[in-house]
PDB file of C-alpha atoms in Angstrom:
ATOM      1  CA  MET Q   1     -11.066 -16.832  -2.964  1.00  0.00           C
ATOM      2  CA  GLU Q   2      -7.371 -16.721  -3.903  1.00  0.00           C
ATOM      3  CA  TYR Q   3      -5.778 -13.510  -2.687  1.00  0.00           C
ATOM      4  CA  ARG Q   4      -3.145 -11.313  -4.264  1.00  0.00           C
ATOM      5  CA  VAL Q   5      -1.227  -9.034  -1.934  1.00  0.00           C
ATOM      6  CA  PHE Q   6       0.422  -5.654  -2.379  1.00  0.00           C
ATOM      7  CA  ASP Q   7       2.097  -4.565   0.862  1.00  0.00           C
ATOM      8  CA  ALA Q   8       3.434  -1.015   0.686  1.00  0.00           C
ATOM      9  CA  HIS Q   9       5.932  -1.151   3.563  1.00  0.00           C
ATOM     10  CA  CYS Q  10       8.274  -3.495   5.361  1.00  0.00           C
ATOM     11  CA  ASP Q  11      11.690  -3.069   7.005  1.00  0.00           C
ATOM     12  CA  THR Q  12      12.891  -6.574   6.187  1.00  0.00           C
ATOM     13  CA  LEU Q  13      16.006  -5.457   4.300  1.00  0.00           C
ATOM     14  CA  CYS Q  14      17.536  -4.273   7.590  1.00  0.00           C
ATOM     15  CA  PRO Q  15      17.582  -7.637   9.439  1.00  0.00           C
ATOM     16  CA  VAL Q  16      18.405  -9.498   6.218  1.00  0.00           C
ATOM     17  CA  PHE Q  17      21.569  -7.392   5.895  1.00  0.00           C
ATOM     18  CA  ASP Q  18      22.434  -6.828   9.562  1.00  0.00           C
ATOM     19  CA  GLN Q  19      21.826 -10.400  10.723  1.00  0.00           C
ATOM     20  CA  GLY Q  20      22.762 -12.264   7.561  1.00  0.00           C
ATOM     21  CA  ARG Q  21      19.257 -13.726   7.231  1.00  0.00           C
ATOM     22  CA  SER Q  22      17.998 -15.529   4.146  1.00  0.00           C
ATOM     23  CA  ILE Q  23      15.105 -13.852   2.372  1.00  0.00           C
ATOM     24  CA  LYS Q  24      14.066 -17.253   0.997  1.00  0.00           C
ATOM     25  CA  SER Q  25      13.113 -18.717   4.383  1.00  0.00           C
ATOM     26  CA  ASN Q  26      13.499 -17.242   7.870  1.00  0.00           C
ATOM     27  CA  ASN Q  27      11.733 -16.516  11.155  1.00  0.00           C
ATOM     28  CA  LEU Q  28      11.190 -12.848  10.348  1.00  0.00           C
ATOM     29  CA  HIS Q  29       7.758 -11.523   9.365  1.00  0.00           C
ATOM     30  CA  ILE Q  30       8.418 -11.953   5.643  1.00  0.00           C
ATOM     31  CA  ASP Q  31      10.150 -14.497   3.462  1.00  0.00           C
ATOM     32  CA  LEU Q  32       9.705 -15.646  -0.127  1.00  0.00           C
ATOM     33  CA  ARG Q  33       8.449 -19.070   0.934  1.00  0.00           C
ATOM     34  CA  ARG Q  34       5.461 -17.617   2.781  1.00  0.00           C
ATOM     35  CA  MET Q  35       4.840 -14.927   0.168  1.00  0.00           C
ATOM     36  CA  SER Q  36       4.499 -17.659  -2.473  1.00  0.00           C
ATOM     37  CA  ARG Q  37       1.398 -19.028  -0.737  1.00  0.00           C
ATOM     38  CA  TYR Q  38      -0.640 -16.224  -2.316  1.00  0.00           C
ATOM     39  CA  GLY Q  39      -1.817 -15.863  -5.890  1.00  0.00           C
ATOM     40  CA  GLY Q  40       0.626 -12.970  -6.273  1.00  0.00           C
ATOM     41  CA  TYR Q  41       2.587 -10.862  -3.810  1.00  0.00           C
ATOM     42  CA  THR Q  42       4.188  -7.462  -4.406  1.00  0.00           C
ATOM     43  CA  GLN Q  43       6.232  -6.049  -1.537  1.00  0.00           C
ATOM     44  CA  ILE Q  44       7.712  -2.590  -1.187  1.00  0.00           C
ATOM     45  CA  PHE Q  45      10.999  -2.951   0.686  1.00  0.00           C
ATOM     46  CA  ALA Q  46      12.059   0.156   2.595  1.00  0.00           C
ATOM     47  CA  CYS Q  47      15.644   1.305   2.972  1.00  0.00           C
ATOM     48  CA  TRP Q  48      15.164   2.611   6.514  1.00  0.00           C
ATOM     49  CA  ILE Q  49      17.839   4.982   7.744  1.00  0.00           C
ATOM     50  CA  ALA Q  50      17.731   4.404  11.500  1.00  0.00           C
ATOM     51  CA  PRO Q  51      19.093   7.165  13.797  1.00  0.00           C
ATOM     52  CA  GLU Q  52      22.377   5.335  14.370  1.00  0.00           C
ATOM     53  CA  HIS Q  53      23.067   5.313  10.618  1.00  0.00           C
ATOM     54  CA  ARG Q  54      22.329   8.950   9.801  1.00  0.00           C
ATOM     55  CA  LYS Q  55      25.976  10.053   9.744  1.00  0.00           C
ATOM     56  CA  ARG Q  56      26.583   7.424   7.035  1.00  0.00           C
ATOM     57  CA  ALA Q  57      23.133   7.595   5.465  1.00  0.00           C
ATOM     58  CA  LEU Q  58      24.169   7.177   1.829  1.00  0.00           C
ATOM     59  CA  PHE Q  59      26.478   4.268   2.646  1.00  0.00           C
ATOM     60  CA  ARG Q  60      23.715   2.588   4.651  1.00  0.00           C
ATOM     61  CA  CYS Q  61      21.237   3.117   1.838  1.00  0.00           C
ATOM     62  CA  MET Q  62      23.640   1.496  -0.640  1.00  0.00           C
ATOM     63  CA  GLU Q  63      24.094  -1.493   1.687  1.00  0.00           C
ATOM     64  CA  LEU Q  64      20.344  -2.073   1.745  1.00  0.00           C
ATOM     65  CA  ILE Q  65      19.840  -1.559  -1.984  1.00  0.00           C
ATOM     66  CA  ASP Q  66      22.734  -3.932  -2.643  1.00  0.00           C
ATOM     67  CA  THR Q  67      21.076  -6.496  -0.355  1.00  0.00           C
ATOM     68  CA  PHE Q  68      17.886  -6.181  -2.399  1.00  0.00           C
ATOM     69  CA  TYR Q  69      19.663  -6.890  -5.671  1.00  0.00           C
ATOM     70  CA  GLU Q  70      22.255  -9.417  -4.450  1.00  0.00           C
ATOM     71  CA  ASN Q  71      19.457 -11.536  -2.998  1.00  0.00           C
ATOM     72  CA  GLN Q  72      17.382 -11.140  -6.170  1.00  0.00           C
ATOM     73  CA  ILE Q  73      14.409 -10.028  -4.116  1.00  0.00           C
ATOM     74  CA  PRO Q  74      11.277  -9.417  -6.192  1.00  0.00           C
ATOM     75  CA  GLY Q  75       9.603  -6.166  -5.261  1.00  0.00           C
ATOM     76  CA  ILE Q  76       9.905  -2.392  -5.230  1.00  0.00           C
ATOM     77  CA  LEU Q  77      12.332  -0.142  -3.352  1.00  0.00           C
ATOM     78  CA  SER Q  78      11.471   2.817  -1.142  1.00  0.00           C
ATOM     79  CA  ILE Q  79      13.459   5.175   1.084  1.00  0.00           C
ATOM     80  CA  GLU Q  80      12.420   5.849   4.682  1.00  0.00           C
ATOM     81  CA  GLY Q  81      14.409   8.855   5.883  1.00  0.00           C
ATOM     82  CA  GLY Q  82      16.002  11.011   3.188  1.00  0.00           C
ATOM     83  CA  GLU Q  83      19.179  12.024   5.024  1.00  0.00           C
ATOM     84  CA  MET Q  84      21.322  10.759   2.138  1.00  0.00           C
ATOM     85  CA  ILE Q  85      19.708  13.140  -0.366  1.00  0.00           C
ATOM     86  CA  ASP Q  86      22.171  16.023  -0.171  1.00  0.00           C
ATOM     87  CA  SER Q  87      22.172  16.716  -3.918  1.00  0.00           C
ATOM     88  CA  LEU Q  88      19.869  16.205  -6.874  1.00  0.00           C
ATOM     89  CA  PRO Q  89      22.376  13.846  -8.552  1.00  0.00           C
ATOM     90  CA  VAL Q  90      22.059  11.539  -5.520  1.00  0.00           C
ATOM     91  CA  LEU Q  91      18.269  11.587  -5.929  1.00  0.00           C
ATOM     92  CA  ARG Q  92      18.532  10.859  -9.651  1.00  0.00           C
ATOM     93  CA  ASN Q  93      20.833   7.917  -9.035  1.00  0.00           C
ATOM     94  CA  LEU Q  94      18.465   6.516  -6.418  1.00  0.00           C
ATOM     95  CA  ALA Q  95      15.782   6.622  -9.105  1.00  0.00           C
ATOM     96  CA  ARG Q  96      18.115   4.791 -11.509  1.00  0.00           C
ATOM     97  CA  LEU Q  97      18.617   2.122  -8.843  1.00  0.00           C
ATOM     98  CA  GLY Q  98      14.880   1.527  -8.692  1.00  0.00           C
ATOM     99  CA  VAL Q  99      13.633   3.705  -5.814  1.00  0.00           C
ATOM    100  CA  ARG Q 100       9.986   4.562  -6.495  1.00  0.00           C
ATOM    101  CA  ILE Q 101       8.798   6.065  -3.193  1.00  0.00           C
ATOM    102  CA  ILE Q 102      10.548   8.350  -0.702  1.00  0.00           C
ATOM    103  CA  ALA Q 103       9.578   9.308   2.852  1.00  0.00           C
ATOM    104  CA  LEU Q 104      11.595  12.478   3.409  1.00  0.00           C
ATOM    105  CA  THR Q 105      11.915  11.837   7.144  1.00  0.00           C
ATOM    106  CA  TRP Q 106      11.530   9.179   9.750  1.00  0.00           C
ATOM    107  CA  ASN Q 107      10.186  10.577  13.060  1.00  0.00           C
ATOM    108  CA  ASP Q 108      12.632  13.459  13.560  1.00  0.00           C
ATOM    109  CA  ASP Q 109      13.701  16.511  11.569  1.00  0.00           C
ATOM    110  CA  ASN Q 110      16.336  16.573   8.862  1.00  0.00           C
ATOM    111  CA  ALA Q 111      17.444  18.962   6.128  1.00  0.00           C
ATOM    112  CA  LEU Q 112      14.367  18.124   4.037  1.00  0.00           C
ATOM    113  CA  ALA Q 113      11.408  18.320   6.400  1.00  0.00           C
ATOM    114  CA  SER Q 114      10.035  17.810   9.898  1.00  0.00           C
ATOM    115  CA  GLY Q 115       8.964  14.363  10.998  1.00  0.00           C
ATOM    116  CA  VAL Q 116       6.161  13.558  13.381  1.00  0.00           C
ATOM    117  CA  ASN Q 117       8.253  14.602  16.409  1.00  0.00           C
ATOM    118  CA  GLY Q 118       9.179  17.994  14.927  1.00  0.00           C
ATOM    119  CA  LYS Q 119       7.445  21.349  14.641  1.00  0.00           C
ATOM    120  CA  GLY Q 120       8.765  22.659  11.333  1.00  0.00           C
ATOM    121  CA  GLY Q 121       7.702  21.998   7.773  1.00  0.00           C
ATOM    122  CA  ILE Q 122       9.180  21.303   4.366  1.00  0.00           C
ATOM    123  CA  SER Q 123      12.497  23.154   3.988  1.00  0.00           C
ATOM    124  CA  PRO Q 124      13.440  25.040   0.798  1.00  0.00           C
ATOM    125  CA  TRP Q 125      15.790  22.148  -0.002  1.00  0.00           C
ATOM    126  CA  GLY Q 126      12.993  19.659   0.656  1.00  0.00           C
ATOM    127  CA  ALA Q 127      10.776  21.589  -1.762  1.00  0.00           C
ATOM    128  CA  ARG Q 128      13.460  21.278  -4.462  1.00  0.00           C
ATOM    129  CA  VAL Q 129      13.716  17.557  -3.790  1.00  0.00           C
ATOM    130  CA  ILE Q 130       9.938  17.093  -4.093  1.00  0.00           C
ATOM    131  CA  GLY Q 131      10.017  19.042  -7.353  1.00  0.00           C
ATOM    132  CA  GLU Q 132      12.653  16.665  -8.743  1.00  0.00           C
ATOM    133  CA  MET Q 133      10.724  13.653  -7.402  1.00  0.00           C
ATOM    134  CA  ASN Q 134       7.742  14.906  -9.415  1.00  0.00           C
ATOM    135  CA  ARG Q 135       9.881  14.993 -12.546  1.00  0.00           C
ATOM    136  CA  LEU Q 136      11.371  11.553 -11.888  1.00  0.00           C
ATOM    137  CA  GLY Q 137       8.014   9.957 -11.087  1.00  0.00           C
ATOM    138  CA  ILE Q 138       8.896   9.161  -7.461  1.00  0.00           C
ATOM    139  CA  TYR Q 139       5.945   9.193  -5.084  1.00  0.00           C
ATOM    140  CA  LEU Q 140       6.045  11.218  -1.854  1.00  0.00           C
ATOM    141  CA  ASP Q 141       5.400   8.984   1.173  1.00  0.00           C
ATOM    142  CA  VAL Q 142       3.735  11.163   3.813  1.00  0.00           C
ATOM    143  CA  SER Q 143       3.606   8.527   6.565  1.00  0.00           C
ATOM    144  CA  HIS Q 144       6.224   9.992   8.913  1.00  0.00           C
ATOM    145  CA  LEU Q 145       5.681  13.699   8.241  1.00  0.00           C
ATOM    146  CA  ASN Q 146       4.195  15.946  10.896  1.00  0.00           C
ATOM    147  CA  ASP Q 147       0.964  17.773  10.109  1.00  0.00           C
ATOM    148  CA  ARG Q 148       2.614  20.935   8.782  1.00  0.00           C
ATOM    149  CA  SER Q 149       4.998  18.990   6.562  1.00  0.00           C
ATOM    150  CA  PHE Q 150       2.122  16.846   5.306  1.00  0.00           C
ATOM    151  CA  TRP Q 151       0.151  19.835   4.083  1.00  0.00           C
ATOM    152  CA  GLU Q 152       3.152  21.649   2.671  1.00  0.00           C
ATOM    153  CA  GLY Q 153       4.276  18.463   0.931  1.00  0.00           C
ATOM    154  CA  ALA Q 154       0.776  17.890  -0.437  1.00  0.00           C
ATOM    155  CA  GLY Q 155       0.882  21.361  -1.952  1.00  0.00           C
ATOM    156  CA  LEU Q 156       4.160  20.599  -3.720  1.00  0.00           C
ATOM    157  CA  ALA Q 157       3.490  17.047  -4.908  1.00  0.00           C
ATOM    158  CA  ALA Q 158       2.353  16.667  -8.509  1.00  0.00           C
ATOM    159  CA  LEU Q 159       1.816  12.906  -8.186  1.00  0.00           C
ATOM    160  CA  PRO Q 160      -0.724  11.023  -6.053  1.00  0.00           C
ATOM    161  CA  LEU Q 161       0.124  11.104  -2.354  1.00  0.00           C
ATOM    162  CA  VAL Q 162       1.047   7.822  -0.692  1.00  0.00           C
ATOM    163  CA  ALA Q 163       0.944   7.016   3.019  1.00  0.00           C
ATOM    164  CA  THR Q 164       2.654   3.642   2.849  1.00  0.00           C
ATOM    165  CA  HIS Q 165       1.943   2.693   6.480  1.00  0.00           C
ATOM    166  CA  SER Q 166      -0.495   4.969   8.342  1.00  0.00           C
ATOM    167  CA  ASN Q 167      -3.890   4.501   9.996  1.00  0.00           C
ATOM    168  CA  SER Q 168      -6.803   6.692  11.090  1.00  0.00           C
ATOM    169  CA  ARG Q 169      -6.170   9.204  13.871  1.00  0.00           C
ATOM    170  CA  LYS Q 170      -9.923   9.318  14.490  1.00  0.00           C
ATOM    171  CA  ILE Q 171      -9.889   5.631  15.478  1.00  0.00           C
ATOM    172  CA  CYS Q 172      -6.534   5.707  17.285  1.00  0.00           C
ATOM    173  CA  PRO Q 173      -5.301   9.178  18.321  1.00  0.00           C
ATOM    174  CA  ASN Q 174      -1.608   8.676  17.589  1.00  0.00           C
ATOM    175  CA  PRO Q 175       0.188  11.533  15.774  1.00  0.00           C
ATOM    176  CA  ARG Q 176       1.642   8.984  13.323  1.00  0.00           C
ATOM    177  CA  ASN Q 177      -1.882   8.383  12.046  1.00  0.00           C
ATOM    178  CA  LEU Q 178      -3.814  10.427   9.484  1.00  0.00           C
ATOM    179  CA  THR Q 179      -6.559  12.897  10.289  1.00  0.00           C
ATOM    180  CA  ASP Q 180      -9.737  12.559   8.260  1.00  0.00           C
ATOM    181  CA  GLU Q 181      -8.722  15.701   6.354  1.00  0.00           C
ATOM    182  CA  MET Q 182      -5.342  14.189   5.480  1.00  0.00           C
ATOM    183  CA  PHE Q 183      -6.906  10.964   4.262  1.00  0.00           C
ATOM    184  CA  LEU Q 184      -9.369  12.913   2.135  1.00  0.00           C
ATOM    185  CA  GLU Q 185      -6.443  14.825   0.617  1.00  0.00           C
ATOM    186  CA  ILE Q 186      -4.857  11.480  -0.292  1.00  0.00           C
ATOM    187  CA  VAL Q 187      -8.160  10.385  -1.851  1.00  0.00           C
ATOM    188  CA  LYS Q 188      -8.419  13.662  -3.762  1.00  0.00           C
ATOM    189  CA  SER Q 189      -4.906  13.191  -5.159  1.00  0.00           C
ATOM    190  CA  GLY Q 190      -5.689   9.677  -6.364  1.00  0.00           C
ATOM    191  CA  GLY Q 191      -3.305   8.166  -3.824  1.00  0.00           C
ATOM    192  CA  VAL Q 192      -3.486   5.312  -1.338  1.00  0.00           C
ATOM    193  CA  ALA Q 193      -2.950   4.796   2.408  1.00  0.00           C
ATOM    194  CA  GLY Q 194      -1.617   1.447   3.609  1.00  0.00           C
ATOM    195  CA  ILE Q 195      -3.038   0.142   6.887  1.00  0.00           C
ATOM    196  CA  ASN Q 196      -0.240  -0.308   9.457  1.00  0.00           C
ATOM    197  CA  PHE Q 197      -0.333  -3.367  11.756  1.00  0.00           C
ATOM    198  CA  TYR Q 198       1.733  -1.813  14.576  1.00  0.00           C
ATOM    199  CA  PRO Q 199      -0.538  -2.151  17.654  1.00  0.00           C
ATOM    200  CA  PRO Q 200       0.049   1.381  19.077  1.00  0.00           C
ATOM    201  CA  PHE Q 201      -1.223   2.773  15.748  1.00  0.00           C
ATOM    202  CA  LEU Q 202      -4.272   0.498  15.791  1.00  0.00           C
ATOM    203  CA  ALA Q 203      -5.670   0.757  19.302  1.00  0.00           C
ATOM    204  CA  GLU Q 204      -4.993   2.044  22.787  1.00  0.00           C
ATOM    205  CA  GLY Q 205      -3.966  -1.288  24.254  1.00  0.00           C
ATOM    206  CA  ALA Q 206      -3.646  -4.764  22.784  1.00  0.00           C
ATOM    207  CA  ALA Q 207      -4.689  -5.003  19.140  1.00  0.00           C
ATOM    208  CA  LYS Q 208      -6.623  -7.668  17.263  1.00  0.00           C
ATOM    209  CA  ILE Q 209      -7.569  -8.232  13.644  1.00  0.00           C
ATOM    210  CA  ASP Q 210     -10.859  -6.432  14.246  1.00  0.00           C
ATOM    211  CA  ASP Q 211      -8.854  -3.284  15.092  1.00  0.00           C
ATOM    212  CA  ILE Q 212      -7.315  -3.441  11.610  1.00  0.00           C
ATOM    213  CA  ILE Q 213     -10.852  -3.738  10.261  1.00  0.00           C
ATOM    214  CA  ARG Q 214     -12.008  -0.688  12.250  1.00  0.00           C
ATOM    215  CA  HIS Q 215      -9.461   1.519  10.465  1.00  0.00           C
ATOM    216  CA  ILE Q 216     -10.417   0.103   7.075  1.00  0.00           C
ATOM    217  CA  GLU Q 217     -14.097   0.659   7.775  1.00  0.00           C
ATOM    218  CA  HIS Q 218     -13.526   4.247   8.887  1.00  0.00           C
ATOM    219  CA  PHE Q 219     -11.597   5.079   5.734  1.00  0.00           C
ATOM    220  CA  MET Q 220     -14.294   3.326   3.679  1.00  0.00           C
ATOM    221  CA  ALA Q 221     -16.927   5.515   5.329  1.00  0.00           C
ATOM    222  CA  LEU Q 222     -14.962   8.572   4.166  1.00  0.00           C
ATOM    223  CA  GLY Q 223     -15.277   7.414   0.561  1.00  0.00           C
ATOM    224  CA  GLY Q 224     -11.875   5.775   0.404  1.00  0.00           C
ATOM    225  CA  GLU Q 225     -12.716   2.505  -1.357  1.00  0.00           C
ATOM    226  CA  TYR Q 226     -10.091   3.205  -4.038  1.00  0.00           C
ATOM    227  CA  SER Q 227      -7.533   4.626  -1.594  1.00  0.00           C
ATOM    228  CA  ILE Q 228      -7.072   1.887   1.041  1.00  0.00           C
ATOM    229  CA  GLY Q 229      -4.329  -0.720   0.933  1.00  0.00           C
ATOM    230  CA  ILE Q 230      -1.997  -2.679   3.176  1.00  0.00           C
ATOM    231  CA  GLY Q 231       1.243  -1.291   4.634  1.00  0.00           C
ATOM    232  CA  ALA Q 232       1.760  -3.785   7.444  1.00  0.00           C
ATOM    233  CA  ASP Q 233       5.195  -2.511   8.604  1.00  0.00           C
ATOM    234  CA  PHE Q 234       6.431  -6.096   8.912  1.00  0.00           C
ATOM    235  CA  ASP Q 235       9.871  -6.426  10.526  1.00  0.00           C
ATOM    236  CA  GLY Q 236       9.610  -2.813  11.662  1.00  0.00           C
ATOM    237  CA  VAL Q 237       7.309  -3.265  14.649  1.00  0.00           C
ATOM    238  CA  GLU Q 238       9.702  -4.567  17.322  1.00  0.00           C
ATOM    239  CA  GLY Q 239       8.144  -8.030  17.293  1.00  0.00           C
ATOM    240  CA  MET Q 240       4.682  -6.689  18.109  1.00  0.00           C
ATOM    241  CA  LEU Q 241       1.760  -7.580  15.868  1.00  0.00           C
ATOM    242  CA  PRO Q 242      -1.995  -7.863  16.429  1.00  0.00           C
ATOM    243  CA  GLU Q 243      -3.266 -11.072  17.960  1.00  0.00           C
ATOM    244  CA  GLY Q 244      -3.592 -13.709  15.251  1.00  0.00           C
ATOM    245  CA  ILE Q 245      -0.985 -12.136  12.955  1.00  0.00           C
ATOM    246  CA  CYS Q 246       2.503 -13.654  13.006  1.00  0.00           C
ATOM    247  CA  GLY Q 247       3.704 -12.456   9.618  1.00  0.00           C
ATOM    248  CA  CYS Q 248       2.783 -12.243   5.958  1.00  0.00           C
ATOM    249  CA  GLU Q 249       1.335 -15.760   6.032  1.00  0.00           C
ATOM    250  CA  ASP Q 250      -1.600 -14.424   8.101  1.00  0.00           C
ATOM    251  CA  LEU Q 251      -2.667 -11.520   5.890  1.00  0.00           C
ATOM    252  CA  TYR Q 252      -5.448 -13.684   4.475  1.00  0.00           C
ATOM    253  CA  LYS Q 253      -7.179 -13.477   7.869  1.00  0.00           C
ATOM    254  CA  VAL Q 254      -7.804  -9.752   7.363  1.00  0.00           C
ATOM    255  CA  PHE Q 255      -9.268 -10.365   3.916  1.00  0.00           C
ATOM    256  CA  ASP Q 256     -11.369 -13.299   5.156  1.00  0.00           C
ATOM    257  CA  ARG Q 257     -12.774 -11.053   7.875  1.00  0.00           C
ATOM    258  CA  LEU Q 258     -13.771  -8.416   5.321  1.00  0.00           C
ATOM    259  CA  LEU Q 259     -15.628 -11.048   3.310  1.00  0.00           C
ATOM    260  CA  GLN Q 260     -17.404 -12.173   6.486  1.00  0.00           C
ATOM    261  CA  LEU Q 261     -18.557  -8.564   6.914  1.00  0.00           C
ATOM    262  CA  ASN Q 262     -20.137  -8.689   3.437  1.00  0.00           C
ATOM    263  CA  TYR Q 263     -17.468  -6.784   1.570  1.00  0.00           C
ATOM    264  CA  SER Q 264     -17.589  -7.889  -2.048  1.00  0.00           C
ATOM    265  CA  GLU Q 265     -14.722  -9.891  -3.521  1.00  0.00           C
ATOM    266  CA  GLU Q 266     -13.879  -6.881  -5.715  1.00  0.00           C
ATOM    267  CA  GLN Q 267     -13.727  -4.552  -2.703  1.00  0.00           C
ATOM    268  CA  VAL Q 268     -11.402  -6.979  -0.925  1.00  0.00           C
ATOM    269  CA  ARG Q 269      -9.187  -7.204  -4.021  1.00  0.00           C
ATOM    270  CA  ARG Q 270      -8.906  -3.416  -4.113  1.00  0.00           C
ATOM    271  CA  ILE Q 271      -7.738  -3.343  -0.500  1.00  0.00           C
ATOM    272  CA  SER Q 272      -5.479  -6.390  -0.733  1.00  0.00           C
ATOM    273  CA  CYS Q 273      -3.700  -5.326  -3.906  1.00  0.00           C
ATOM    274  CA  LYS Q 274      -5.500  -3.447  -6.673  1.00  0.00           C
ATOM    275  CA  ASN Q 275      -5.432   0.084  -5.247  1.00  0.00           C
ATOM    276  CA  PHE Q 276      -1.646   0.081  -4.910  1.00  0.00           C
ATOM    277  CA  GLU Q 277      -1.225  -1.890  -8.139  1.00  0.00           C
ATOM    278  CA  ARG Q 278      -3.094   0.877  -9.946  1.00  0.00           C
ATOM    279  CA  LEU Q 279      -0.534   3.456  -8.853  1.00  0.00           C
ATOM    280  CA  PHE Q 280       2.393   1.466 -10.136  1.00  0.00           C
ATOM    281  CA  GLU Q 281       0.696   0.407 -13.350  1.00  0.00           C
ATOM    282  CA  ARG Q 282      -0.048   4.097 -13.928  1.00  0.00           C
ATOM    283  CA  LYS Q 283       3.547   5.044 -13.280  1.00  0.00           C
ATOM    284  CA  GLU Q 284       4.967   2.397 -15.627  1.00  0.00           C
ATOM    285  CA  LYS Q 285       2.594   3.453 -18.402  1.00  0.00           C
ATOM    286  CA  ASN Q 286       3.729   7.070 -17.981  1.00  0.00           C
ATOM    287  CA  ALA Q 287       7.453   6.233 -17.684  1.00  0.00           C
TER     288      ALA Q 287
END
């Protein structure tokens, strides 16, 4: 079976810019050479605003978006940490530059919302931003929100909810993961959750490919066949990946394992690409 891939989250733009790496071929988790081994490969590239860049968040965001376009990288842009959104014109211009998904926070609080380490929720300004995202057709990425912000954000979002890189908290009790109720809310909205390959979000201890499968199977058991995808978090996991996974070239091993477990080829296609593809086909048709 030839696989197509849709991966909803990577941080590859950061080392490409900061270290002067080539996106065509490198020793990072992702490059175009390895992506081309598949029958099709769509990657969402995050503009991650790390803590050390928050005082210059808009400038940092422009550096990463410029890297995306100067290197002619095929894919889709997202924002991870909305510190640069201090006005609606900034948000509108990010949309004009091709940003299609925004995570309001990384792990901490900002003017928009509380991340997983915080105790607050969506701020009044964050609510205005979500309202404008609805109008612009930008999806809300709930991956880094704390529980309160998740539910408040879900109540404000008019588009399907997206968790670009989050797993099941039932399988691995990390606060970055989704409760069953959260995942069901994503399903209800018509959205998708991308399975994250970061070992601490997969298992308590060393992780293997079968730990990735455990999270997929749990979400499947909740009725999530049309709401599961891949959000591997490549180049954002501090060099740690599950045993047997070195980068995008090894994604096929997850899909092979699903086939070995008697998942149908169509079910595997939904997880590997079609569930996320549906969201973006829907958006383009409604643009």
